[in-house]
Coordinates of N, CA and C and ligand atoms in Angstrom, one line a residue:
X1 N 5.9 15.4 -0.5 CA 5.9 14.1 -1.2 C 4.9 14.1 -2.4
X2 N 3.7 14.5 -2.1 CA 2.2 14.7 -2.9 C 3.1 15.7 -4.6
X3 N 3.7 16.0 -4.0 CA 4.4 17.2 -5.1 C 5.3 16.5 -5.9
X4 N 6.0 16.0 -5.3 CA 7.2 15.0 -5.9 C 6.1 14.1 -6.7
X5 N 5.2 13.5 -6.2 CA 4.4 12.4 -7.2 C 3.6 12.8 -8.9
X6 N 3.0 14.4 -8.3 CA 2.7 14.9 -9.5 C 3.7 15.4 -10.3
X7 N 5.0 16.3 -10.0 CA 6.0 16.3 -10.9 C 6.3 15.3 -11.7
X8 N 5.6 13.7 -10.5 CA 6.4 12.4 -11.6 C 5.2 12.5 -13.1
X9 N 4.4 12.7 -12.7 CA 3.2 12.1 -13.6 C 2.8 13.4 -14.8
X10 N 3.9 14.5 -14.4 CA 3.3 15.7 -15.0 C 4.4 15.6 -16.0
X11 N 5.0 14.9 -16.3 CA 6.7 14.5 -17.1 C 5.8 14.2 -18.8
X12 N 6.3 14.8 -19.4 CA 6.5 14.3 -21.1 C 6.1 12.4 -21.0
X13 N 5.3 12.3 -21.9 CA 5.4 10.3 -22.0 C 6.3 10.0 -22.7
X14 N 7.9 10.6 -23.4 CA 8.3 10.3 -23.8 C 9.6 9.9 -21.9
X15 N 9.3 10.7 -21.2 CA 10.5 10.6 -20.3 C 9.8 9.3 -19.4
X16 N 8.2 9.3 -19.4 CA 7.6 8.5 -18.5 C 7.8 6.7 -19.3
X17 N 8.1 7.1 -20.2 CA 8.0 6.1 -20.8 C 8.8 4.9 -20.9
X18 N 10.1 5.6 -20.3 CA 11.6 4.9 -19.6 C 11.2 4.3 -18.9
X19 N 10.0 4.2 -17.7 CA 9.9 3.7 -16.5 C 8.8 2.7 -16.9
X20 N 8.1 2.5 -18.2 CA 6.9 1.7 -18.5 C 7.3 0.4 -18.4
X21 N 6.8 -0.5 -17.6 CA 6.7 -1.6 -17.6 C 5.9 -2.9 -16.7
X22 N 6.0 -3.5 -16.5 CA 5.4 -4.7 -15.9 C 6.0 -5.6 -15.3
X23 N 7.2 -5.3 -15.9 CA 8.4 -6.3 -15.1 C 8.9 -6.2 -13.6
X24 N 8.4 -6.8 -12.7 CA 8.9 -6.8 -11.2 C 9.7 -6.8 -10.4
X25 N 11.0 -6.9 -11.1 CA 12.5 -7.0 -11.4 C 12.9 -5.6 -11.4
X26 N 12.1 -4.7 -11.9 CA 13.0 -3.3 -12.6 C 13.1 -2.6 -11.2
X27 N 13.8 -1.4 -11.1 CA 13.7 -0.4 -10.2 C 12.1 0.1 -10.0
X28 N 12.2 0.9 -11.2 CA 10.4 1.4 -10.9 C 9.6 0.8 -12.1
X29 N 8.4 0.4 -11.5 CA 7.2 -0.2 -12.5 C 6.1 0.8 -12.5
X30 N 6.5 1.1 -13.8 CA 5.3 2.5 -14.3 C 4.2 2.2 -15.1
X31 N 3.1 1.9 -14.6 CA 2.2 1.4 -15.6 C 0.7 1.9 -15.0
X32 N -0.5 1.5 -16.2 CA -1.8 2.0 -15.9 C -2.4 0.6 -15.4
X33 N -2.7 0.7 -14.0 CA -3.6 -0.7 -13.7 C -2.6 -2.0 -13.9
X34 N -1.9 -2.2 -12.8 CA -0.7 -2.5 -12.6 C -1.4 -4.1 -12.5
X35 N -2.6 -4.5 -12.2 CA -3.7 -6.1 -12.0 C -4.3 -5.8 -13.4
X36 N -3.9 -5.3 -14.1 CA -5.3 -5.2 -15.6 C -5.5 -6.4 -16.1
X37 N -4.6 -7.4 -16.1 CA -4.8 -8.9 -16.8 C -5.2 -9.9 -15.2
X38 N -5.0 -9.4 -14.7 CA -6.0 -10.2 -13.1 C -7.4 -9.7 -12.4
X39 N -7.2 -8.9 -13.1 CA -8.3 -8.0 -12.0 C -9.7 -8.4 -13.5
X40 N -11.2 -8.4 -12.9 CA -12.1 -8.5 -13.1 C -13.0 -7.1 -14.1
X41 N -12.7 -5.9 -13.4 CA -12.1 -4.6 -14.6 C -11.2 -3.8 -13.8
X42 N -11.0 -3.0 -14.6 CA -9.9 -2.2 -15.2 C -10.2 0.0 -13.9
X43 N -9.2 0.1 -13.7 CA -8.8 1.5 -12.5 C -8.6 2.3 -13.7
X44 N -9.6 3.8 -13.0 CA -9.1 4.7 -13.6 C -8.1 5.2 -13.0
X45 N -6.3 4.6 -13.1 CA -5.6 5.1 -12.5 C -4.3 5.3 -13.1
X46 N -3.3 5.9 -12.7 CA -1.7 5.2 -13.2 C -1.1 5.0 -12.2
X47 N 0.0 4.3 -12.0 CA 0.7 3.8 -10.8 C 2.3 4.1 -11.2
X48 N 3.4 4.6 -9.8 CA 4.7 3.7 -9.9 C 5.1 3.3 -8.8
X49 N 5.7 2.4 -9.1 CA 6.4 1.3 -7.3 C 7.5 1.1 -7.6
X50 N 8.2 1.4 -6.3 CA 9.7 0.5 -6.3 C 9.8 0.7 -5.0
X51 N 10.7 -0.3 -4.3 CA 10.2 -1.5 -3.4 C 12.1 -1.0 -2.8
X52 N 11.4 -0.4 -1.6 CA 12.0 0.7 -0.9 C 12.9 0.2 0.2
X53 N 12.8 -1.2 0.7 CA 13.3 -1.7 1.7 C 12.7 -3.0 1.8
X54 N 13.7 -4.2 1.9 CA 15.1 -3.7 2.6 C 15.9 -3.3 1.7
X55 N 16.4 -3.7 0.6 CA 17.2 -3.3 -0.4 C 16.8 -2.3 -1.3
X56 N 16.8 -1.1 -1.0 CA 16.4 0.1 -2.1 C 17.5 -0.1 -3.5
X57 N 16.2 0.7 -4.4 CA 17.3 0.7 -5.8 C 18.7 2.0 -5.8
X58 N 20.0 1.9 -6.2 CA 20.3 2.5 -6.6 C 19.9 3.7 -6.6
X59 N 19.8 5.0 -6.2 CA 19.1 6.3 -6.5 C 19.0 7.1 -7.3
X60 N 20.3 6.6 -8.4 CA 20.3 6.8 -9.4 C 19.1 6.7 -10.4
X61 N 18.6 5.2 -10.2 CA 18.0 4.6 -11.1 C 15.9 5.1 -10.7
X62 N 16.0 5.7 -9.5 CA 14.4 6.0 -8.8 C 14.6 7.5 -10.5
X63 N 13.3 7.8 -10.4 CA 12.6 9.2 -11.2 C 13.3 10.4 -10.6
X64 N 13.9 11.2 -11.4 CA 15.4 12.2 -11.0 C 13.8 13.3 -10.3
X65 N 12.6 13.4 -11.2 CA 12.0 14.8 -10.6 C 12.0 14.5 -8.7
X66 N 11.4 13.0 -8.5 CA 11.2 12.9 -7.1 C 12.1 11.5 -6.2
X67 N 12.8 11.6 -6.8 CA 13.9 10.6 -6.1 C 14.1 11.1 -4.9
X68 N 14.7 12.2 -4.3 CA 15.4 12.9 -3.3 C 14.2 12.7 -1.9
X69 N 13.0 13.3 -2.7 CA 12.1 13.4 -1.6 C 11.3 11.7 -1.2
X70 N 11.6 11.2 -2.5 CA 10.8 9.4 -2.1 C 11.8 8.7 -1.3
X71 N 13.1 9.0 -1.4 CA 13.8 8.2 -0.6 C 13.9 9.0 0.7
X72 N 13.9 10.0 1.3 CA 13.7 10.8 2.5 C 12.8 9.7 3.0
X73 N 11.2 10.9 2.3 CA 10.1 9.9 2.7 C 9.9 8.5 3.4
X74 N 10.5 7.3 2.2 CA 10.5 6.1 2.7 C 11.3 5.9 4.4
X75 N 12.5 6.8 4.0 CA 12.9 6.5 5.1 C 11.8 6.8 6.6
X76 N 11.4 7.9 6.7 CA 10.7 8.1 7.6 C 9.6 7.1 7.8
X77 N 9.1 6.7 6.8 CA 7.5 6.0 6.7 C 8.5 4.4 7.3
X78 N 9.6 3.8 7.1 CA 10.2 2.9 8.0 C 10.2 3.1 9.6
X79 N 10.6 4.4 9.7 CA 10.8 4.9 11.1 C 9.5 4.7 12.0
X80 N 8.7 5.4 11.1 CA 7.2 5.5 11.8 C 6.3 3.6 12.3
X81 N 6.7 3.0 10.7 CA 6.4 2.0 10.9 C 7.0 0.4 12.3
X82 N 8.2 1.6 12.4 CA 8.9 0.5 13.5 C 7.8 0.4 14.9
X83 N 7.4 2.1 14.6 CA 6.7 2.4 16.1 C 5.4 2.3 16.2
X84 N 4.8 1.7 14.9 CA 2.9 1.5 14.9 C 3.0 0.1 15.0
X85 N 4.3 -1.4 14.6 CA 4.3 -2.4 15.1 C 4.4 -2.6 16.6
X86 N 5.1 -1.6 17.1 CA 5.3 -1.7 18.7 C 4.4 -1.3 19.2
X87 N 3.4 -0.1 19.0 CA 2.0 -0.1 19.2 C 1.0 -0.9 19.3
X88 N 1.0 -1.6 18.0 CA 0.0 -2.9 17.4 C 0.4 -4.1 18.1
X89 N 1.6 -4.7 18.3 CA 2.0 -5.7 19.4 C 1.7 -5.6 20.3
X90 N 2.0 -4.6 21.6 CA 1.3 -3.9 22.7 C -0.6 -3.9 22.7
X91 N -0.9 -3.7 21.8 CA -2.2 -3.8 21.5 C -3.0 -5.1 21.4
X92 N -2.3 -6.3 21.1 CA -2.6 -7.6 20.9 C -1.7 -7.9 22.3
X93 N -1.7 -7.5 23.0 CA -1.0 -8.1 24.4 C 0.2 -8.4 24.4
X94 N 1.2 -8.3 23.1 CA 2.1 -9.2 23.2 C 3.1 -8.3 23.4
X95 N 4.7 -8.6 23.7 CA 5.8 -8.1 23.7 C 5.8 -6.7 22.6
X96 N 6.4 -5.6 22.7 CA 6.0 -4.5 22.1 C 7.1 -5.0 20.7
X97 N 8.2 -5.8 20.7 CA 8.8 -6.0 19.6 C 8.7 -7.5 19.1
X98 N 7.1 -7.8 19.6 CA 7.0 -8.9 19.0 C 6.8 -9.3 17.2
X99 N 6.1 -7.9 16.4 CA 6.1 -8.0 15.3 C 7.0 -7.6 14.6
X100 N 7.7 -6.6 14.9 CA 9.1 -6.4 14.4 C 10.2 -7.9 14.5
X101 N 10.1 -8.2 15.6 CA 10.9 -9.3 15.6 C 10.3 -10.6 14.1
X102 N 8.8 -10.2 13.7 CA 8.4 -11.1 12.9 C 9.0 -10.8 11.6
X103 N 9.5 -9.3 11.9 CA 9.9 -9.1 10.4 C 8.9 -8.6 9.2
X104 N 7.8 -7.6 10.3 CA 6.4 -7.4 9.7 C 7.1 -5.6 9.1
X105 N 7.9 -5.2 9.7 CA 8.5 -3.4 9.5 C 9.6 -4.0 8.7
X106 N 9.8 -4.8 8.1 CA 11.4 -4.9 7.1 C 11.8 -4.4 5.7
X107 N 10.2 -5.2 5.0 CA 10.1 -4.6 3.8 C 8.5 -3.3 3.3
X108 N 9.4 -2.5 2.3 CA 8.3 -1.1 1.8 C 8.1 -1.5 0.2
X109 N 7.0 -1.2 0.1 CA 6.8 -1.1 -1.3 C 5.8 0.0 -1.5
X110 N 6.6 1.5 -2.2 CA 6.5 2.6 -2.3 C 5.6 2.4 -3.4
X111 N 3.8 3.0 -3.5 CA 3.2 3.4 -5.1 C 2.9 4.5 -4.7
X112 N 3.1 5.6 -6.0 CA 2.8 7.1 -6.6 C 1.5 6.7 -7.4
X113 N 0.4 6.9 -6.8 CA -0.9 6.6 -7.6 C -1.5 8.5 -8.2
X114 N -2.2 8.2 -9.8 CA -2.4 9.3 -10.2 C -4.2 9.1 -10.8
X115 N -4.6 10.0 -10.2 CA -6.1 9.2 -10.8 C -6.1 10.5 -11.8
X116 N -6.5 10.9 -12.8 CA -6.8 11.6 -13.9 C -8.3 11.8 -13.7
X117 N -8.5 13.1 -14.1 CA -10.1 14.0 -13.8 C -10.6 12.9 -15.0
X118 N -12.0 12.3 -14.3 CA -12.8 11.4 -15.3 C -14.0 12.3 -15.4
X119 N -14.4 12.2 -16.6 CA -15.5 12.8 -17.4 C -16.7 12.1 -16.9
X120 N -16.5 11.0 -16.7 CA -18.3 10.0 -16.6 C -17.9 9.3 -15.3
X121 N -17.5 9.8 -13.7 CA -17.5 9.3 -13.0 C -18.0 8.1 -12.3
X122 N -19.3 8.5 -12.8 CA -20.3 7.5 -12.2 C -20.3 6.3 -13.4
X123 N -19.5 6.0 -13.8 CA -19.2 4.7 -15.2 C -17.8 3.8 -14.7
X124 N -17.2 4.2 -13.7 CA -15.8 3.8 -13.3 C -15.3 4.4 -12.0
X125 N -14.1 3.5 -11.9 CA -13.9 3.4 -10.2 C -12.4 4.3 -10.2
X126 N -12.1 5.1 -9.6 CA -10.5 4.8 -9.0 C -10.2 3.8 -9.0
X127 N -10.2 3.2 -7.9 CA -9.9 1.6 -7.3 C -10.7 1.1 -7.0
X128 N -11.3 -0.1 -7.7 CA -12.2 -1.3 -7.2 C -12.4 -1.8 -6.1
X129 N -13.1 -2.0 -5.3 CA -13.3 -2.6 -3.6 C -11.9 -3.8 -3.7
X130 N -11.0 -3.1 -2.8 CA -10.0 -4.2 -2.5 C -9.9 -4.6 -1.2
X131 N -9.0 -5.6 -0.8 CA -7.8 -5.4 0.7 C -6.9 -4.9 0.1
X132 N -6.0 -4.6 1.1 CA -4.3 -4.9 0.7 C -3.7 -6.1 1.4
X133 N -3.0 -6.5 0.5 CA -2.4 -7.7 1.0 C -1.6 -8.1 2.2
X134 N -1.0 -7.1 2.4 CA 0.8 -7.2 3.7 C -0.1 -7.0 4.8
X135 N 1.0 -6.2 5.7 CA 1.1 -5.8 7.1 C -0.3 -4.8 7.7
X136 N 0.9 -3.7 7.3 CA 0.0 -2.4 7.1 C 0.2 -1.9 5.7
X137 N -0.5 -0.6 5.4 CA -0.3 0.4 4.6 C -0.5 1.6 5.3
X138 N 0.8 2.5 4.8 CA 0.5 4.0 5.4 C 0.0 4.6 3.9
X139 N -0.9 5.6 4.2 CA -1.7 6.1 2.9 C -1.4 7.8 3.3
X140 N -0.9 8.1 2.4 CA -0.8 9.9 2.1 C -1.9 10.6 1.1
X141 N -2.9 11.1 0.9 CA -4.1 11.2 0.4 C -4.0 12.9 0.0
X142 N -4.2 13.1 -1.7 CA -4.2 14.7 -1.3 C -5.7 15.1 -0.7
X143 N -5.7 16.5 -1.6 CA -7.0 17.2 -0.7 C -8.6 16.5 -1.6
X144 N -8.6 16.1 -2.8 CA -9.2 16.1 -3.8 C -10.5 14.9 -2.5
X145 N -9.9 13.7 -2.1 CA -10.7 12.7 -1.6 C -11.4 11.6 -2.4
X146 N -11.7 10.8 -2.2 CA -12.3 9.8 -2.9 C -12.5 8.6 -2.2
X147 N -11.5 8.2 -1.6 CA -11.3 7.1 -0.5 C -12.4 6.6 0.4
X148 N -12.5 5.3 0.4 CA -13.8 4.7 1.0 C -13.8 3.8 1.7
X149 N -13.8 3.7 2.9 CA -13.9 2.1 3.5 C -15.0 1.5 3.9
X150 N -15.1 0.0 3.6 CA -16.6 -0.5 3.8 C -16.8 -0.5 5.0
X151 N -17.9 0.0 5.8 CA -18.3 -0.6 7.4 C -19.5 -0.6 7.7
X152 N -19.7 -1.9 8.5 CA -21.3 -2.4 8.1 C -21.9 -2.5 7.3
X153 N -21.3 -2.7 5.9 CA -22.3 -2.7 5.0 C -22.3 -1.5 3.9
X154 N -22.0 -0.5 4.7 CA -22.2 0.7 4.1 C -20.7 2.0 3.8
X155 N -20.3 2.2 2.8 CA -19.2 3.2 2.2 C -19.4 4.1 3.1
X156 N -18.3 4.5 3.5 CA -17.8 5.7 4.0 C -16.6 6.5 3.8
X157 N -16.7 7.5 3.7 CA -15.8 8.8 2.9 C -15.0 8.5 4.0
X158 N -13.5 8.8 3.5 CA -12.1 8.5 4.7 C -11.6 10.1 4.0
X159 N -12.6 11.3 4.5 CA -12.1 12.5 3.9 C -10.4 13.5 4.0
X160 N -10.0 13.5 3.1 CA -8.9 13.9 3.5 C -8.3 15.0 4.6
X161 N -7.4 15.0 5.0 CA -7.1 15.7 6.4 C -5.7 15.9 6.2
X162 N -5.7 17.4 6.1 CA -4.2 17.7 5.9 C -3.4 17.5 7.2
X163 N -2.1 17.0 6.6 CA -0.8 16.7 7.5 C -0.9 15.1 7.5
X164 N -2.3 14.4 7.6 CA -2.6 13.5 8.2 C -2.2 12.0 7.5
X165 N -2.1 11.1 8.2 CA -2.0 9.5 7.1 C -3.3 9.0 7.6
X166 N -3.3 7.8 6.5 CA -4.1 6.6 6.8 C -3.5 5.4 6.9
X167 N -3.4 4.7 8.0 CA -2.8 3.2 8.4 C -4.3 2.4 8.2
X168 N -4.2 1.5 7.5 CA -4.8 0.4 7.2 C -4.2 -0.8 7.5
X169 N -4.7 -1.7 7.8 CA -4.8 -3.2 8.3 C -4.9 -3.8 7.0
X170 N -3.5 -5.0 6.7 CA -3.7 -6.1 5.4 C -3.9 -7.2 5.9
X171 N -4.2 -7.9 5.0 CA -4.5 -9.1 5.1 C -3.6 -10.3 5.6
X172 N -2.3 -9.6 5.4 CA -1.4 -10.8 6.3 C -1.5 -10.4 7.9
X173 N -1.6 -9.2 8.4 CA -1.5 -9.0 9.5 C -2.6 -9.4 10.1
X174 N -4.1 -9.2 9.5 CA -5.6 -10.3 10.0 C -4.8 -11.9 10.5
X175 N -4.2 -12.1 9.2 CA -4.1 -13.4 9.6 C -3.4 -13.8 10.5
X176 N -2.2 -13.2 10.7 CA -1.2 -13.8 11.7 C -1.9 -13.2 13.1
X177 N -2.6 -12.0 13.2 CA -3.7 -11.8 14.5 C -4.6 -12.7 14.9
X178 N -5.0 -13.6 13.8 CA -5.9 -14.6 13.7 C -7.2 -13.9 13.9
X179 N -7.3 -13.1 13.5 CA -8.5 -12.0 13.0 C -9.1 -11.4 13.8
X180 N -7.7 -10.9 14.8 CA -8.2 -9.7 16.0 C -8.1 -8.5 15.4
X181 N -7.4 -8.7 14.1 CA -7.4 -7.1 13.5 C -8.1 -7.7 11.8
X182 N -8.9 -6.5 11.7 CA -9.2 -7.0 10.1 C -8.8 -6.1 9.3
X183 N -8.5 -6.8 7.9 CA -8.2 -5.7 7.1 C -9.2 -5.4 6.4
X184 N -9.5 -4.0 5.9 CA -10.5 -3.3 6.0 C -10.7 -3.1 4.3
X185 N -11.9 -3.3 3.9 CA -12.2 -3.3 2.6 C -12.4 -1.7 2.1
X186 N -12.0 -1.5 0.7 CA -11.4 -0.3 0.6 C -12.0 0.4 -1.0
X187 N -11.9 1.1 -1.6 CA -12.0 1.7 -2.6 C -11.7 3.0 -3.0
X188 N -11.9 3.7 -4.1 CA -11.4 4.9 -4.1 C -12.3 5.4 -5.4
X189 N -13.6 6.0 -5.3 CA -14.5 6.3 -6.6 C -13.6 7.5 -7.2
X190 N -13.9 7.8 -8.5 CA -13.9 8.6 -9.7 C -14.1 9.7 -9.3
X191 N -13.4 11.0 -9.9 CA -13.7 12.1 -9.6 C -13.9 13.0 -11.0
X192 N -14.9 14.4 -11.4 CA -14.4 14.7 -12.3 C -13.3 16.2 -11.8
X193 N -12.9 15.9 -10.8 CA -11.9 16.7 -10.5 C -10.5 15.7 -10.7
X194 N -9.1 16.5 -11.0 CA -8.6 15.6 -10.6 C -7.4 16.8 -11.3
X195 N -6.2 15.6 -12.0 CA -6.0 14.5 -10.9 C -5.8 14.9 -9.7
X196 N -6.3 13.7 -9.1 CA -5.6 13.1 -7.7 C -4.7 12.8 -7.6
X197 N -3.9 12.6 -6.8 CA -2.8 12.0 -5.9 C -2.4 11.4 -4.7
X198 N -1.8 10.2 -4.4 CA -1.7 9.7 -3.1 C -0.8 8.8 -3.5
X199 N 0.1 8.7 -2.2 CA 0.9 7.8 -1.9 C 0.7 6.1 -0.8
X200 N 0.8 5.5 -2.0 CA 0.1 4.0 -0.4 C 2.1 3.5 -0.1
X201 N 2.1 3.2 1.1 CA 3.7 2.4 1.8 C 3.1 1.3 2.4
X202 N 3.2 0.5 1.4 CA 3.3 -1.2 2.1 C 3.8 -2.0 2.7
X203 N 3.7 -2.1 3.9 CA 4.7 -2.8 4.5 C 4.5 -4.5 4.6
X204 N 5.0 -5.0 3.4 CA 4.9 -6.3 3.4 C 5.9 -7.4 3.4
X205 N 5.8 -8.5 2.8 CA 7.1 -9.0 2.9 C 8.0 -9.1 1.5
X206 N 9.4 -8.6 2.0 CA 10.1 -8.8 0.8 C 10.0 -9.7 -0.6
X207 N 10.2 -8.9 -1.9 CA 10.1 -9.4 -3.0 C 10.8 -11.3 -3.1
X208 N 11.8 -10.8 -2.6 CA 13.3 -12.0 -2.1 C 11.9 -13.3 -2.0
X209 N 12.6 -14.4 -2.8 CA 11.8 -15.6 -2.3 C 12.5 -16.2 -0.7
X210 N 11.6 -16.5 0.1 CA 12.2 -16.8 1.3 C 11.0 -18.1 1.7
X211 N 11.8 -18.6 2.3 CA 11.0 -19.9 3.5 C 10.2 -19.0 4.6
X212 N 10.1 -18.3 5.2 CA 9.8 -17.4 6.0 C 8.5 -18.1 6.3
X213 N 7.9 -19.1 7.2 CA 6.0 -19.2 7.1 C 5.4 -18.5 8.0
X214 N 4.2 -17.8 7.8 CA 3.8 -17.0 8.5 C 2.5 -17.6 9.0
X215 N 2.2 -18.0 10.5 CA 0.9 -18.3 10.8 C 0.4 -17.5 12.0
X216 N -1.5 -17.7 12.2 CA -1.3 -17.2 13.3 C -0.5 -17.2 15.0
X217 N -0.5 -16.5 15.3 CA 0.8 -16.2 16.7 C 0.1 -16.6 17.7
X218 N 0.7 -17.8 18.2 CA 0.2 -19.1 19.2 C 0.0 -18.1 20.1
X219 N 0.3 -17.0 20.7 CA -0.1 -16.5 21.9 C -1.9 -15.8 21.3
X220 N -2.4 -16.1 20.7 CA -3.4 -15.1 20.1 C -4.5 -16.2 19.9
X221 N -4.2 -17.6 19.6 CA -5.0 -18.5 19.6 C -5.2 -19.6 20.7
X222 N -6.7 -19.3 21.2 CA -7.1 -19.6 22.4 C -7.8 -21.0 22.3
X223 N -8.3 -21.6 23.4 CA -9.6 -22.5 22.7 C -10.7 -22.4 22.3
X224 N -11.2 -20.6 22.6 CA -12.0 -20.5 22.6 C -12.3 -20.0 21.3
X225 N -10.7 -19.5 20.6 CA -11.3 -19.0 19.2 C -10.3 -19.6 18.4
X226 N -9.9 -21.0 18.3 CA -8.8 -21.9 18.0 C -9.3 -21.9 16.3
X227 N -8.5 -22.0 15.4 CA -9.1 -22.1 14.3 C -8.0 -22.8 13.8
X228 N -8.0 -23.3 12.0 CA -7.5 -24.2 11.5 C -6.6 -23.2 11.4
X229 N -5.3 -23.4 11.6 CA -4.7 -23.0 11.2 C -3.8 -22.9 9.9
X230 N -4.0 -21.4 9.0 CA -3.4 -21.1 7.5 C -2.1 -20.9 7.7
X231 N -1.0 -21.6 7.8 CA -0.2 -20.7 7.1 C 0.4 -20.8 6.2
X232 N 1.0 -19.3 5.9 CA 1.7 -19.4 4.5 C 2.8 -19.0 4.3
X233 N 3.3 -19.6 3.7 CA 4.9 -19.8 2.7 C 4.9 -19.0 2.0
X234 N 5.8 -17.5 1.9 CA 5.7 -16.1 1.1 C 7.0 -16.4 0.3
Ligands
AKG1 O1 -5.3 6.2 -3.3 C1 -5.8 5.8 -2.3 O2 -6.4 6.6 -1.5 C2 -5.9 4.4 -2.0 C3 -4.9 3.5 -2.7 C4 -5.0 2.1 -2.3 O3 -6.0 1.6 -1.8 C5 -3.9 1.1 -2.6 O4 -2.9 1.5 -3.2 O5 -4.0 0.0 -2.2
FE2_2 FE1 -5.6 -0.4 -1.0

C-alpha cells in the first residue's frame, strides 16, 4: 500500500494535477494542507482522500497508479475495523456489537499523506499537534518515523514497526465513551529525510448529511461520573 501511495505522489504534476482540489464532492481530493484556510499554520505535507465506504467511488475514477491496491486495502482495513469495534465494545463492558450496531465501522475515509524531505526541519511541522475527529484511525507508517503522541505532558516517538498499524482513539468515540477512552493528541515533526509516507483510515461518519445523534452511551454514564450530556447531530 506504502508503494501504491508513493507511485501516487511520484506522478508528473501535470497527471497530479487532475486530482487537485478542494472540493469534497469529488472522488479524490488532492491537495497540500487540506485545513490551510482553517488551521492556525500551514503542514509540511501533501494529502489524497476519497472516502471509501459506505459508498466507494467508481474505480475507475480512484488514481489508475494505486487504485487496485487502495481498494483491496480499504476493504481489509473495514474487515479489521469490524473486529477492533467488537473488541472496544467488549472492552467498555458492553455487548461486543454494540458499536457496530452504532454504525461506528460503516464509514472510511482513505488519506495518502506525503511529507517531502524539509531542509530546515526544526522551522516546521509535518502535522501540527492534532486529534482526529471520528471513531478510530488505523495509521500505516513507513520506515522513515516521525510520529508523536503527547503523554503526560511529554512527546513521544510512536517509532515505526514493520508490518505493524497504529489504531488511535478520535474524538467522537471519547465522546460517546464519555471519556473512558481518550483521543490521543498527535503530531508528526519534519524530517530532512524523506519523503515519507503513510496512510491514516478513518473511521468516521459518513459524508451523507444524516439525523444520526450521537451521545454518550447511557450504559457508560454512571452517577458517579454523570456529565452534561453533548450530543451531536453529524
Ligand atoms: O502520518 C502520520 O503518521 C499521521 C497522520 C495523521 O495524524 C492524520 O492523518 O490525522
Ligand atoms: Fe491524526
Amino acid at each position: 500500500m506504502l508503494q501504491g501511495v508513493r507511485r501516487f505522489f511520484d506522478q508528473d504534476v501535470e497527471v497530479k494535477k487532475r486530482f487537485y482540489t478542494r472540493d469534497h464532492t469529488k472522488p479524490v481530493i488532492y491537495n497540500s494542507n487540506f485545513d490551510l484556510f482553517t488551521s492556525p499554520s500551514a503542514n509540511w505535507r501533501d494529502t489524497f482522500i476519497s472516502f471509501m465506504a459506505p459508498s466507494p467511488p467508481p474505480p475507475e475514477e480512484l488514481p489508475e497508479v494505486c487504485r487496485d491496491i487502495q481498494i483491496e486495502y480499504s476493504k481489509e482495513v473495514m474487515k479489521l475495523g469490524r473486529v477492533l469495534f467488537q473488541l472496544i465494545s467488549e472492552a467498555l463492558k458492553l455487548n461486543p456489537n454494540y458499536l457496530g450496531d452504532l454504525d461506528c465501522d460503516k464509514a472510511l475515509a482513505f488519506a495518502g499523506h506525503c511529507y517531502p524531505a524539509c531542509p530546515q526541519p526544526d522551522l516546521t511541522m509535518g502535522a501540527t499537534k492534532h486529534t482526529d475527529d471520528g471513531f478510530i484511525t488505523v495509521l500505516l507508517q513507513d520506515e522513515i518515523g516521525g510520529l508523536q503522541i503527547l503523554h503526560d505532558q511529554q512527546w513521544v516517538d510512536v517509532p515505526p514497526t514493520p508490518g505493524a498499524l497504529v489504531v488511535n482513539i478520535g474524538d467522537l468515540l471519547q465522546m460517546i465513551s464519555n471519556d473512558k477512552l481518550k483521543s490521543v493528541e498527535h503530531r508528526v515533526v519534519a524530517n530532512e529525510k524523506g519523503p515519507r509516507v503513510s496512510v491514516a483510515c478513518f473511521f468516521s461518519t459518513s459524508l451523507a448529511p444524516s439525523t444520526k445523534v450521537y451521545g454518550p452511551i447511557k450504559e457508560l454514564v454512571s452517577n458517579e461520573n454523570h456529565r452534561v450530556p453533548r450530543n451531536h447531530r453529524l
